[in-house]
CSV table of C-alpha atoms in Angstrom, one decimal:
chain,number,residue,atom,x,y,z
M,1,UNK,CA,-149.0,-57.8,20.4
M,2,UNK,CA,-149.1,-55.5,18.0
M,3,UNK,CA,-147.5,-55.8,15.2
M,4,UNK,CA,-143.9,-54.3,15.2
M,5,UNK,CA,-144.3,-52.2,12.5
M,6,UNK,CA,-146.3,-49.7,14.9
M,7,UNK,CA,-143.6,-49.6,17.9
M,8,UNK,CA,-141.5,-48.8,14.9
M,9,UNK,CA,-143.2,-45.7,13.4
M,10,UNK,CA,-144.0,-43.8,16.3
M,11,UNK,CA,-140.6,-44.1,17.3
M,12,UNK,CA,-139.2,-42.8,14.1
M,13,UNK,CA,-142.1,-40.2,14.6
M,14,UNK,CA,-140.4,-39.5,17.5
M,15,UNK,CA,-136.6,-39.2,16.3
M,16,UNK,CA,-137.7,-37.7,13.4
M,17,UNK,CA,-139.8,-34.6,16.2
M,18,UNK,CA,-135.9,-35.2,17.8
M,19,UNK,CA,-134.3,-34.0,14.5
M,20,UNK,CA,-135.4,-32.0,14.3
M,21,UNK,CA,-135.8,-30.3,17.0
M,22,UNK,CA,-132.0,-30.6,16.9
M,23,UNK,CA,-131.6,-29.1,14.0
M,24,UNK,CA,-133.3,-26.1,14.9
M,25,UNK,CA,-131.2,-25.4,18.4
M,26,UNK,CA,-128.5,-25.9,15.6
M,27,UNK,CA,-129.8,-23.6,14.0
M,28,UNK,CA,-130.0,-21.5,17.3
M,29,UNK,CA,-126.8,-21.9,18.0
M,30,UNK,CA,-124.9,-21.0,15.6
M,31,UNK,CA,-126.3,-17.0,15.6
M,32,UNK,CA,-125.3,-17.5,19.3
M,33,UNK,CA,-121.9,-18.4,18.4
M,34,UNK,CA,-121.3,-16.1,15.7
M,35,UNK,CA,-117.5,-16.4,16.0
M,36,UNK,CA,-116.9,-20.0,15.9
M,37,UNK,CA,-116.4,-22.0,13.1
M,38,UNK,CA,-120.9,-23.1,12.2
M,39,UNK,CA,-121.5,-27.0,12.1
M,40,UNK,CA,-121.8,-28.5,8.7
M,41,UNK,CA,-124.3,-30.8,7.5
M,42,UNK,CA,-121.7,-33.4,7.5
M,43,UNK,CA,-120.8,-33.6,10.6
M,44,UNK,CA,-124.9,-33.4,11.6
M,45,UNK,CA,-126.6,-35.0,8.7
M,46,UNK,CA,-130.6,-34.2,8.8
M,47,UNK,CA,-133.5,-36.6,7.6
M,48,UNK,CA,-135.9,-36.0,4.2
M,49,UNK,CA,-139.4,-36.0,5.0
M,50,UNK,CA,-139.3,-39.1,2.9
M,51,UNK,CA,-136.1,-41.2,3.7
M,52,UNK,CA,-137.7,-40.4,7.3
M,53,UNK,CA,-140.8,-41.7,5.9
M,54,UNK,CA,-138.9,-44.6,3.5
M,55,UNK,CA,-137.3,-45.9,7.1
M,56,UNK,CA,-140.9,-46.6,9.5
M,57,UNK,CA,-140.6,-49.9,7.7
M,58,UNK,CA,-137.4,-51.4,8.1
M,59,UNK,CA,-136.3,-54.1,10.9
M,60,UNK,CA,-134.1,-56.1,11.7
M,61,UNK,CA,-137.0,-58.8,9.9
M,62,UNK,CA,-135.2,-57.6,6.5
M,63,UNK,CA,-132.2,-58.9,7.5
M,64,UNK,CA,-130.4,-61.1,4.8
M,65,UNK,CA,-134.0,-60.9,2.9
M,66,UNK,CA,-132.7,-57.1,1.1
M,67,UNK,CA,-129.2,-57.8,-1.1
M,68,UNK,CA,-127.3,-54.6,0.3
M,69,UNK,CA,-124.6,-55.2,-2.0
M,70,UNK,CA,-126.2,-56.7,-5.2
M,71,UNK,CA,-129.9,-54.7,-5.8
M,72,UNK,CA,-129.8,-52.1,-3.3
M,73,UNK,CA,-127.3,-49.0,-3.4
M,74,UNK,CA,-130.1,-46.5,-2.2
M,75,UNK,CA,-131.3,-48.5,0.4
M,76,UNK,CA,-127.6,-49.0,1.8
M,77,UNK,CA,-127.5,-45.8,1.2
M,78,UNK,CA,-130.1,-44.9,3.5
M,79,UNK,CA,-128.6,-46.3,5.9
M,80,UNK,CA,-125.8,-45.4,6.6
M,81,UNK,CA,-127.9,-41.6,6.2
M,82,UNK,CA,-129.7,-42.8,9.2
M,83,UNK,CA,-126.9,-44.2,10.6
M,84,UNK,CA,-125.2,-41.5,11.2
M,85,UNK,CA,-127.6,-39.2,11.7
M,86,UNK,CA,-129.3,-41.5,14.3
M,87,UNK,CA,-125.6,-41.1,16.1
M,88,UNK,CA,-125.4,-37.4,16.0
M,89,UNK,CA,-128.8,-36.5,18.3
M,90,UNK,CA,-126.9,-38.9,20.2
M,91,UNK,CA,-124.0,-37.5,20.7
M,92,UNK,CA,-125.2,-33.5,21.0
M,93,UNK,CA,-128.5,-34.8,22.6
M,94,UNK,CA,-125.6,-36.8,25.0
M,95,UNK,CA,-127.7,-40.0,25.4
M,96,UNK,CA,-131.3,-38.4,26.5
M,97,UNK,CA,-133.2,-39.9,23.6
M,98,UNK,CA,-135.9,-42.5,23.4
M,99,UNK,CA,-134.5,-46.2,23.7
M,100,UNK,CA,-136.9,-47.0,21.2
M,101,UNK,CA,-134.2,-44.6,18.7
M,102,UNK,CA,-130.8,-47.6,19.5
M,103,UNK,CA,-133.6,-50.4,18.9
M,104,UNK,CA,-133.6,-49.2,14.9
M,105,UNK,CA,-130.2,-48.0,15.8
M,106,UNK,CA,-129.2,-52.0,15.9
M,107,UNK,CA,-131.9,-53.3,12.4
M,108,UNK,CA,-130.0,-50.0,10.5
M,109,UNK,CA,-126.3,-51.8,11.2
M,110,UNK,CA,-127.2,-54.8,11.3
M,111,UNK,CA,-128.9,-55.1,8.1
M,112,UNK,CA,-125.2,-53.7,7.2
M,113,UNK,CA,-123.8,-56.3,8.4
M,114,UNK,CA,-121.9,-53.8,10.8
M,115,UNK,CA,-122.5,-56.0,14.0
M,116,UNK,CA,-120.1,-54.8,16.8
M,117,UNK,CA,-122.6,-51.8,16.7
M,118,UNK,CA,-125.1,-53.2,16.0
M,119,UNK,CA,-124.9,-55.7,19.1
M,120,UNK,CA,-123.8,-51.8,20.9
M,121,UNK,CA,-127.1,-50.1,19.9
M,122,UNK,CA,-129.7,-53.0,20.4
M,123,UNK,CA,-127.8,-53.6,24.4
M,124,UNK,CA,-128.5,-49.4,25.1
M,125,UNK,CA,-132.0,-51.0,24.6
M,126,UNK,CA,-131.8,-53.1,26.4
M,127,UNK,CA,-130.5,-51.4,28.9
M,128,UNK,CA,-133.2,-48.9,28.7
M,129,UNK,CA,-136.6,-50.5,27.4
M,130,UNK,CA,-138.1,-51.7,30.5
M,131,UNK,CA,-140.8,-54.0,28.7
M,132,UNK,CA,-137.8,-55.0,25.3
M,133,UNK,CA,-139.5,-58.9,25.5
M,134,UNK,CA,-142.4,-57.3,23.9
M,135,UNK,CA,-140.3,-56.5,21.0
M,136,UNK,CA,-139.9,-59.8,18.1
M,137,UNK,CA,-138.5,-57.3,15.9
M,138,UNK,CA,-135.6,-56.7,18.2
M,139,UNK,CA,-135.4,-60.1,19.8
M,140,UNK,CA,-134.6,-61.3,16.3
M,141,UNK,CA,-132.3,-59.0,15.4
M,142,UNK,CA,-130.3,-59.2,18.8
M,143,UNK,CA,-131.0,-63.4,18.1
M,144,UNK,CA,-128.7,-62.6,14.6
M,145,UNK,CA,-126.4,-61.3,15.9
M,146,UNK,CA,-125.3,-63.6,18.5
M,147,UNK,CA,-126.0,-65.9,16.1
M,148,UNK,CA,-123.3,-64.5,13.8
M,149,UNK,CA,-121.2,-64.5,16.5
M,150,UNK,CA,-121.2,-68.0,17.6
M,151,UNK,CA,-123.1,-67.2,21.3
M,152,UNK,CA,-125.9,-70.3,20.4
M,153,UNK,CA,-127.2,-70.3,24.4
M,154,UNK,CA,-128.0,-66.1,23.7
M,155,UNK,CA,-128.9,-66.9,20.2
M,156,UNK,CA,-131.5,-69.7,21.2
M,157,UNK,CA,-132.9,-68.6,23.8
M,158,UNK,CA,-134.0,-64.4,21.9
M,159,UNK,CA,-135.7,-66.5,18.6
M,160,UNK,CA,-137.2,-68.7,21.1
M,161,UNK,CA,-139.0,-65.4,23.2
M,162,UNK,CA,-139.9,-64.2,20.1
M,163,UNK,CA,-141.9,-67.1,19.4
M,164,UNK,CA,-143.7,-67.3,22.1
M,165,UNK,CA,-144.4,-63.7,22.5
M,166,UNK,CA,-145.3,-64.1,18.2
M,167,UNK,CA,-146.3,-67.1,16.8
M,168,UNK,CA,-147.0,-65.7,13.6
M,169,UNK,CA,-143.9,-63.8,13.7
M,170,UNK,CA,-143.4,-63.4,9.9
M,171,UNK,CA,-139.7,-64.1,10.2
M,172,UNK,CA,-141.1,-68.1,12.2
M,173,UNK,CA,-139.3,-70.1,9.8
M,174,UNK,CA,-135.8,-69.0,9.1
M,175,UNK,CA,-137.0,-69.1,13.4
M,176,UNK,CA,-136.5,-72.7,12.6
M,177,UNK,CA,-134.2,-72.9,10.5
M,178,UNK,CA,-131.2,-71.2,12.5
M,179,UNK,CA,-132.3,-73.2,16.1
M,180,UNK,CA,-132.7,-76.3,14.2
M,181,UNK,CA,-129.1,-75.8,13.2
M,182,UNK,CA,-128.2,-74.2,17.0
M,183,UNK,CA,-129.8,-77.5,18.4
M,184,UNK,CA,-127.5,-79.6,15.8
M,185,UNK,CA,-123.7,-78.0,16.4
M,186,UNK,CA,-124.7,-78.4,20.3
M,187,UNK,CA,-125.5,-82.2,19.6
M,188,UNK,CA,-130.0,-82.2,20.5
M,189,UNK,CA,-130.5,-84.1,17.5
M,190,UNK,CA,-134.1,-84.4,18.3
M,191,UNK,CA,-134.8,-80.4,18.7
M,192,UNK,CA,-132.3,-80.2,15.9
M,193,UNK,CA,-135.1,-82.1,14.2
M,194,UNK,CA,-138.0,-80.9,15.0
M,195,UNK,CA,-137.9,-77.0,14.4
M,196,UNK,CA,-135.5,-78.6,10.8
M,197,UNK,CA,-139.4,-80.5,10.6
M,198,UNK,CA,-141.3,-77.3,11.3
M,199,UNK,CA,-138.9,-74.8,8.6
M,200,UNK,CA,-139.4,-77.1,5.3
M,201,UNK,CA,-143.5,-76.6,6.8
M,202,UNK,CA,-143.5,-73.4,6.6
M,203,UNK,CA,-144.6,-71.7,2.8
M,204,UNK,CA,-142.9,-68.1,3.7
M,205,UNK,CA,-139.5,-67.3,2.5
M,206,UNK,CA,-136.6,-68.5,4.5
M,207,UNK,CA,-132.4,-67.9,3.1
M,208,UNK,CA,-131.8,-71.5,2.5
M,209,UNK,CA,-133.9,-73.5,0.5
M,210,UNK,CA,-136.3,-76.1,1.1
M,211,UNK,CA,-133.9,-79.0,-0.4
M,212,UNK,CA,-131.7,-77.4,1.7
M,213,UNK,CA,-133.1,-78.3,4.8
M,214,UNK,CA,-134.2,-81.4,3.3
M,215,UNK,CA,-130.5,-82.2,3.2
M,216,UNK,CA,-130.2,-80.8,6.8
M,217,UNK,CA,-132.6,-83.5,7.6
M,218,UNK,CA,-130.9,-86.2,6.1
M,219,UNK,CA,-127.5,-85.3,7.7
M,220,UNK,CA,-129.1,-84.9,10.7
M,221,UNK,CA,-129.9,-88.3,10.7
M,222,UNK,CA,-126.2,-90.0,9.0
M,223,UNK,CA,-124.4,-88.0,12.7
M,224,UNK,CA,-127.1,-89.8,15.1
M,225,UNK,CA,-125.8,-93.0,13.1
M,226,UNK,CA,-129.7,-94.3,11.9
M,227,UNK,CA,-128.0,-95.0,8.2
M,228,UNK,CA,-131.7,-96.1,7.0
M,229,UNK,CA,-133.3,-93.0,7.3
M,230,UNK,CA,-130.4,-91.5,6.5
M,231,UNK,CA,-130.2,-92.9,2.6
M,232,UNK,CA,-134.2,-92.9,2.4
M,233,UNK,CA,-133.7,-89.4,2.7
M,234,UNK,CA,-130.3,-88.3,0.9
M,235,UNK,CA,-132.2,-90.2,-2.1
M,236,UNK,CA,-135.2,-88.6,-1.8
M,237,UNK,CA,-133.7,-85.5,-2.2
M,238,UNK,CA,-131.7,-87.4,-5.8
M,239,UNK,CA,-135.7,-87.3,-7.0
M,240,UNK,CA,-136.5,-84.1,-6.5
M,241,UNK,CA,-136.7,-81.6,-9.2
M,242,UNK,CA,-133.9,-79.2,-10.3
M,243,UNK,CA,-132.3,-79.6,-7.4
M,244,UNK,CA,-129.1,-77.2,-7.5
M,245,UNK,CA,-125.8,-78.1,-8.2
M,246,UNK,CA,-124.4,-78.0,-4.4
M,247,UNK,CA,-127.1,-79.9,-2.7
M,248,UNK,CA,-126.2,-83.0,-5.6
M,249,UNK,CA,-122.9,-82.4,-5.9
M,250,UNK,CA,-123.0,-83.0,-2.1
M,251,UNK,CA,-125.7,-85.7,-1.7
M,252,UNK,CA,-124.1,-87.3,-4.0
M,253,UNK,CA,-120.6,-87.4,-1.9
C-alpha cells in the first residue's frame, strides 16, 4: 500500500485548488452583489500557501504524540483555522468536494479532540470513498474515535484492518497496545496478552512506557488467577531502573 502521506498530499493540493477557486468565486460574487454586505475573511477564512504545506504531513498518526495543549499552540491554531476553512468550503460547495477533504477534516478534528466532529467527517469520507479500506490513516483515526467512545467492537475492527492492509504502519505499536486493553476488558485474555507482548517488543514510540505495558501484562496474569506468573512479573517490574513512581506504587499494591 502507498504511504498515507501521498494521498494526503494529493488531497491538500485538491483542497488548495478548491479553496483558491472558492476565493475567486467569492471575489466575483462581491462585484456582482454591490448592494449587499460583502463576505469577510472571518466568515470564509483562507489558508496561505505556507499553511497548506504545513498541513500536508498532518494526519491521525500524530494523535497522542503532539501535545497541542502544552507546546503546540501554533499547530493548534493552524488546525483550528484549517477546520474553519474546510467547513466554509464544504458549505459553499454544498458538499460537492473531494472525499479526501472529509478525511483530512476528520484528522484535524481528532487532533483537536473534537470527537463528534471527527466522527462526522470520517463517516462522510466512508460514505463517499469506495476504497476507504485502503487508507490506513483513516482507519486508524476512526479506530481512535471509536476507542474514545468505548465502541470496542468497532475500534477493534478498524485497528485490525490497519494491521492487515499495512503491517508496517507507523503506529502499529499503539494499535497493539489498545487492542490489548480492549481485549482485556472483553475478557479475551489470550488475545490481550498477545497484543501486549507485541507492543512490548516494538521499539517505536508509544503513549505508554515499557514499564506500564509490563504492568498490564502482570495484572492480566493476576485477573486470570495465574498468581505465580503475576508475582514473577510484578517482582521483575520492580527491578526496573528508573521505574515511574506511579507504576511502582501500583505494582507494590
